[in-house]
mmCIF file of C-alpha atoms in Angstrom:
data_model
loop_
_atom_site.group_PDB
_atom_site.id
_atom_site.type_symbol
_atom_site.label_atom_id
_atom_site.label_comp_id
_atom_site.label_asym_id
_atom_site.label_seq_id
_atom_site.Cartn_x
_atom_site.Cartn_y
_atom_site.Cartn_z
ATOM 1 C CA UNK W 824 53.075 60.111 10.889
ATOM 2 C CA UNK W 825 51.380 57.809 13.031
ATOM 3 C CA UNK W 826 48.109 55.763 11.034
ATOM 4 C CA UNK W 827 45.346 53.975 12.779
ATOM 5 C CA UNK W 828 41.979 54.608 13.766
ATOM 6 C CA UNK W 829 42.775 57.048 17.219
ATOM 7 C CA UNK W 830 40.767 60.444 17.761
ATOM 8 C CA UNK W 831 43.723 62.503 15.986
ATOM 9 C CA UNK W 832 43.507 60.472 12.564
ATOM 10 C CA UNK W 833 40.064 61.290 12.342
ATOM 11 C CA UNK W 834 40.791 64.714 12.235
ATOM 12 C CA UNK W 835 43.503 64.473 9.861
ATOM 13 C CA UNK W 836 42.463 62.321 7.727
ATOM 14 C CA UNK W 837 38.909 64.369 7.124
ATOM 15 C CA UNK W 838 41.439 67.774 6.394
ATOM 16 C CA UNK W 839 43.715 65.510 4.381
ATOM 17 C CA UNK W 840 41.929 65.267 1.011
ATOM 18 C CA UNK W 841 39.976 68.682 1.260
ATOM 19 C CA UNK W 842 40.566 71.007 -1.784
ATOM 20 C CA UNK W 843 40.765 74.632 -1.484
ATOM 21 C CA UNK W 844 37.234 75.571 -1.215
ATOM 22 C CA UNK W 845 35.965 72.790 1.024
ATOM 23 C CA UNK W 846 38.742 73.904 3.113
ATOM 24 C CA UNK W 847 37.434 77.513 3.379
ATOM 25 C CA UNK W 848 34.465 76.974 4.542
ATOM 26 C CA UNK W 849 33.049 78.882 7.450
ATOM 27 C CA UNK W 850 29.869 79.353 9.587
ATOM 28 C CA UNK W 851 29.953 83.220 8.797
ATOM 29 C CA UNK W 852 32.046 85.784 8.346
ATOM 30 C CA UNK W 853 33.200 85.996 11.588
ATOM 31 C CA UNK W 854 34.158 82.582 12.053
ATOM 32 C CA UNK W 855 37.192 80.649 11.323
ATOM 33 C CA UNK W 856 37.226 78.087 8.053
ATOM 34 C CA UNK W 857 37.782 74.476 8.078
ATOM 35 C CA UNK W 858 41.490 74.930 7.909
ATOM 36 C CA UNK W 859 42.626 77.069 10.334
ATOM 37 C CA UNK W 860 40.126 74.843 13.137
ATOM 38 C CA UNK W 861 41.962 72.020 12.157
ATOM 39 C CA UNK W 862 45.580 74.152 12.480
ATOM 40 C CA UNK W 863 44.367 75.934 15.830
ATOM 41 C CA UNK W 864 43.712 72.428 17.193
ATOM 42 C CA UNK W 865 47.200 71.147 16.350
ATOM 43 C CA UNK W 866 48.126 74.294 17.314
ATOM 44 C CA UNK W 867 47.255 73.836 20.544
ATOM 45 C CA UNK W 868 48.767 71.065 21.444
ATOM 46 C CA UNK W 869 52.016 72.287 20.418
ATOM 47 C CA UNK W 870 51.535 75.580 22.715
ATOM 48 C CA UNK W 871 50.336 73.321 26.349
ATOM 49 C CA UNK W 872 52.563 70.307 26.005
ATOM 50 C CA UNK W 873 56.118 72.581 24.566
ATOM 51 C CA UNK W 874 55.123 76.352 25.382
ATOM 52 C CA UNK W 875 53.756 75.984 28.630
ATOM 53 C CA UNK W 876 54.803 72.742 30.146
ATOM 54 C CA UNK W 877 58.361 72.985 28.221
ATOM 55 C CA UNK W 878 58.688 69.439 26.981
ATOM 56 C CA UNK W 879 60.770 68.955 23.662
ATOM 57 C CA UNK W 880 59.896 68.314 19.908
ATOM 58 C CA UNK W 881 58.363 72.085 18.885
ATOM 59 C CA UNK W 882 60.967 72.312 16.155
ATOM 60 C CA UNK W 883 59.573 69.153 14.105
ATOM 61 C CA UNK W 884 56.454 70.913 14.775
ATOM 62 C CA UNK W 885 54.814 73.919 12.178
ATOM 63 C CA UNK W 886 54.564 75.613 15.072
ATOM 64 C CA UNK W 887 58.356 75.736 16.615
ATOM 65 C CA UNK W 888 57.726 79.165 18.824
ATOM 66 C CA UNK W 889 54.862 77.441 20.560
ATOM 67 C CA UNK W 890 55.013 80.244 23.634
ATOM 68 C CA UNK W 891 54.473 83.319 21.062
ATOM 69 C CA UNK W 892 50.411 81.303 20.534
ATOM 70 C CA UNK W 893 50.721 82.386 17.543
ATOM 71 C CA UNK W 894 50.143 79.756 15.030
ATOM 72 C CA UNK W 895 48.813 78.848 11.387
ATOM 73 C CA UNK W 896 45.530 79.932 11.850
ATOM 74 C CA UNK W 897 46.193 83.524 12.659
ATOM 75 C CA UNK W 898 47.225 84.082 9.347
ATOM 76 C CA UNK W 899 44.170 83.701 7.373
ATOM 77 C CA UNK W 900 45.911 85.229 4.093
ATOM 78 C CA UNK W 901 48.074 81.977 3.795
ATOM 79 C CA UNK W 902 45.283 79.114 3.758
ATOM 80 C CA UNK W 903 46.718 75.773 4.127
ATOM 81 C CA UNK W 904 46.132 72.647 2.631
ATOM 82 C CA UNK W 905 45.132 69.031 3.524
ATOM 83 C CA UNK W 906 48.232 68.003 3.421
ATOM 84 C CA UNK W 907 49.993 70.304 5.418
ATOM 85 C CA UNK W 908 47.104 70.097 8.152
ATOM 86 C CA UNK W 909 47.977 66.377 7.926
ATOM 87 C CA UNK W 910 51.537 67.032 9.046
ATOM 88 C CA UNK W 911 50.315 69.608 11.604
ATOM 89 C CA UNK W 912 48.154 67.203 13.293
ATOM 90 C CA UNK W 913 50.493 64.242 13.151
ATOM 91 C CA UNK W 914 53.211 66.014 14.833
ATOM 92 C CA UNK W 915 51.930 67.471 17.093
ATOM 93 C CA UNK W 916 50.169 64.553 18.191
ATOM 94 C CA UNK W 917 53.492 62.900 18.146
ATOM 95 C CA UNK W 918 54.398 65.363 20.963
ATOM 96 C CA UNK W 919 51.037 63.895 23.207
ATOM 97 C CA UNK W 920 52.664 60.444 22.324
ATOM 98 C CA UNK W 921 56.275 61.374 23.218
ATOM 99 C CA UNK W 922 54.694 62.598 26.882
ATOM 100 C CA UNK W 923 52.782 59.978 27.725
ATOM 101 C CA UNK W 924 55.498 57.516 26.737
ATOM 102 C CA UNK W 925 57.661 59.360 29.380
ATOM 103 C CA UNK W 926 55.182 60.708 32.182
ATOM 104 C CA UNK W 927 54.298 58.284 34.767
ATOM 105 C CA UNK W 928 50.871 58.588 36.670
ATOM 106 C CA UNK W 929 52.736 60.337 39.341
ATOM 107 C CA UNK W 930 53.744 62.955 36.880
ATOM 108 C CA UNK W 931 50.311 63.886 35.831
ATOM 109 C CA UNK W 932 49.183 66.284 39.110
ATOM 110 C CA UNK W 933 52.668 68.043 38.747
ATOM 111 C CA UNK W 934 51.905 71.751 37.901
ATOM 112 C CA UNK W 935 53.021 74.682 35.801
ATOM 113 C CA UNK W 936 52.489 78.013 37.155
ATOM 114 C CA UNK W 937 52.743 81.438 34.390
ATOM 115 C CA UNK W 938 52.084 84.417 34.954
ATOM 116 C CA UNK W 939 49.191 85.578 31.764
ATOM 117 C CA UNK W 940 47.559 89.264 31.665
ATOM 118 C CA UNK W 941 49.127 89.786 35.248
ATOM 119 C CA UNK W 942 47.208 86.492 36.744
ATOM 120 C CA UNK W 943 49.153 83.731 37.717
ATOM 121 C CA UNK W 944 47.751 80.265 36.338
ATOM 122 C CA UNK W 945 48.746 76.695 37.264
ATOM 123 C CA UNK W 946 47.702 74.053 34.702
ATOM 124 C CA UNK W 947 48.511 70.452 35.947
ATOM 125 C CA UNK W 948 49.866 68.019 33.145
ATOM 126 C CA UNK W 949 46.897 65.817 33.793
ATOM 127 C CA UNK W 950 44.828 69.118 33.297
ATOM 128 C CA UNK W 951 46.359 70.168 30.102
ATOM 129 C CA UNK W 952 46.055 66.215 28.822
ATOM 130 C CA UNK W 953 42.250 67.095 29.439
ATOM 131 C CA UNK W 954 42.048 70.260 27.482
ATOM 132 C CA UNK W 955 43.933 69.039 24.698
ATOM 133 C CA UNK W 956 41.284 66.014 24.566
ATOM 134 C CA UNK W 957 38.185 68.671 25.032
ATOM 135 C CA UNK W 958 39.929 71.179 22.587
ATOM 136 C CA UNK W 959 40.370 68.587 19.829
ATOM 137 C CA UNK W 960 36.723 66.832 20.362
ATOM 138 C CA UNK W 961 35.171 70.510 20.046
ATOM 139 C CA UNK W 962 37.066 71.840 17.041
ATOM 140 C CA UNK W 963 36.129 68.140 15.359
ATOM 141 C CA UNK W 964 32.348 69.276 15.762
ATOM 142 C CA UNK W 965 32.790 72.122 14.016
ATOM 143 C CA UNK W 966 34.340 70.956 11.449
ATOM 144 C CA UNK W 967 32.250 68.223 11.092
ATOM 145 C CA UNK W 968 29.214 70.221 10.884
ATOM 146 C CA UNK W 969 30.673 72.007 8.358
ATOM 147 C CA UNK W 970 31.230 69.199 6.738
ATOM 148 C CA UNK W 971 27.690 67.625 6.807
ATOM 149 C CA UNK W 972 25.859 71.166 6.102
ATOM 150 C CA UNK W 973 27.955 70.427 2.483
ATOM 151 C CA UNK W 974 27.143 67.303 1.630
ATOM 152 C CA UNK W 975 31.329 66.229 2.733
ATOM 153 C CA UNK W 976 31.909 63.059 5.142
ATOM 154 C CA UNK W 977 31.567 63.642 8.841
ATOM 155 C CA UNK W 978 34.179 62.990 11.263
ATOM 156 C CA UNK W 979 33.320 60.428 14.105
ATOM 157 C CA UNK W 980 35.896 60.679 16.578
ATOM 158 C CA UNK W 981 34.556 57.012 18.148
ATOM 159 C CA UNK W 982 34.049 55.206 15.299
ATOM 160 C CA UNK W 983 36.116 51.929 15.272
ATOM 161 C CA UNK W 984 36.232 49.474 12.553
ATOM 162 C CA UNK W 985 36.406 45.887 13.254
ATOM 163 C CA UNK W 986 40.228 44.053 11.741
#
């Protein structure tokens, strides 16, 4: 996996050394625990960037049936651990890094059309880029409040430390 100080290695590395219990906790009972927001989020990326827009590198993914949307998190009767939410997030961030390696700014207002619930949608790449940035800065808060409300380190996505 990649190391450094980006956005995704935040994330990963405030799952990576969770235990069990740390890793189950929840706002309520009808809320999701720290685990499965950090596997939704890699989820996610996996399901925009190979499900939807079709670009390669699912299958050294956890998630390698990104179209289904079904992912880690929707089995809440097999938690997972730091260090399998480690190797969630880093490939699947891999998969951002592969794309924007390729993709050229005149790539990024090409579209996808699908047809979901009847309704057809078109997501442009530059569009789903966005999301996945929203989508991971939201599911950090939560996690991070989580966090804090326990006493546990927060996660700050901007924090960079000087070499």
């Amino acid at each position: 996996g990649h190391e450094g100080s980006s956005e995704d290695a935040a994330i990963r590395d405030a799952v990576r050394g969770l235990g069990p219990a740390e890793l189950a906790l929840r706002a309520g009972p009808g809320h999701a625990p720290v685990w499965a927001l950090a596997a939704h989020a890699a989820g996610a990326r996996a399901y925009w960037l190979c499900g939807w827009l079709g670009e390669p590198g699912a299958e050294r993914t956890p998630f390698p049936t990104p179209a289904s949307g079904i992912g880690w998190e929707d089995d809440e009767d097999h938690p997972r651990s730091g260090e399998e939410l480690a190797w969630a997030l880093d490939s699947t961030f891999a998969l951002a890094e592969d794309c924007l390696a390729r993709w050229t700014t005149e790539d990024l207002p090409r579209g996808v059309s699908r047809t979901v619930g009847g309704v057809e949608r078109m997501h442009t790449r530059a569009s789903i880029l966005n999301r996945l940035c929203s989508h991971d800065a939201f599911h950090a808060g939560e996690i991070s409040q989580l966090l804090g409300l326990h006493g546990l380190p927060e996660i700050d996505l901007w924090r960079r430390d000087v070499p």
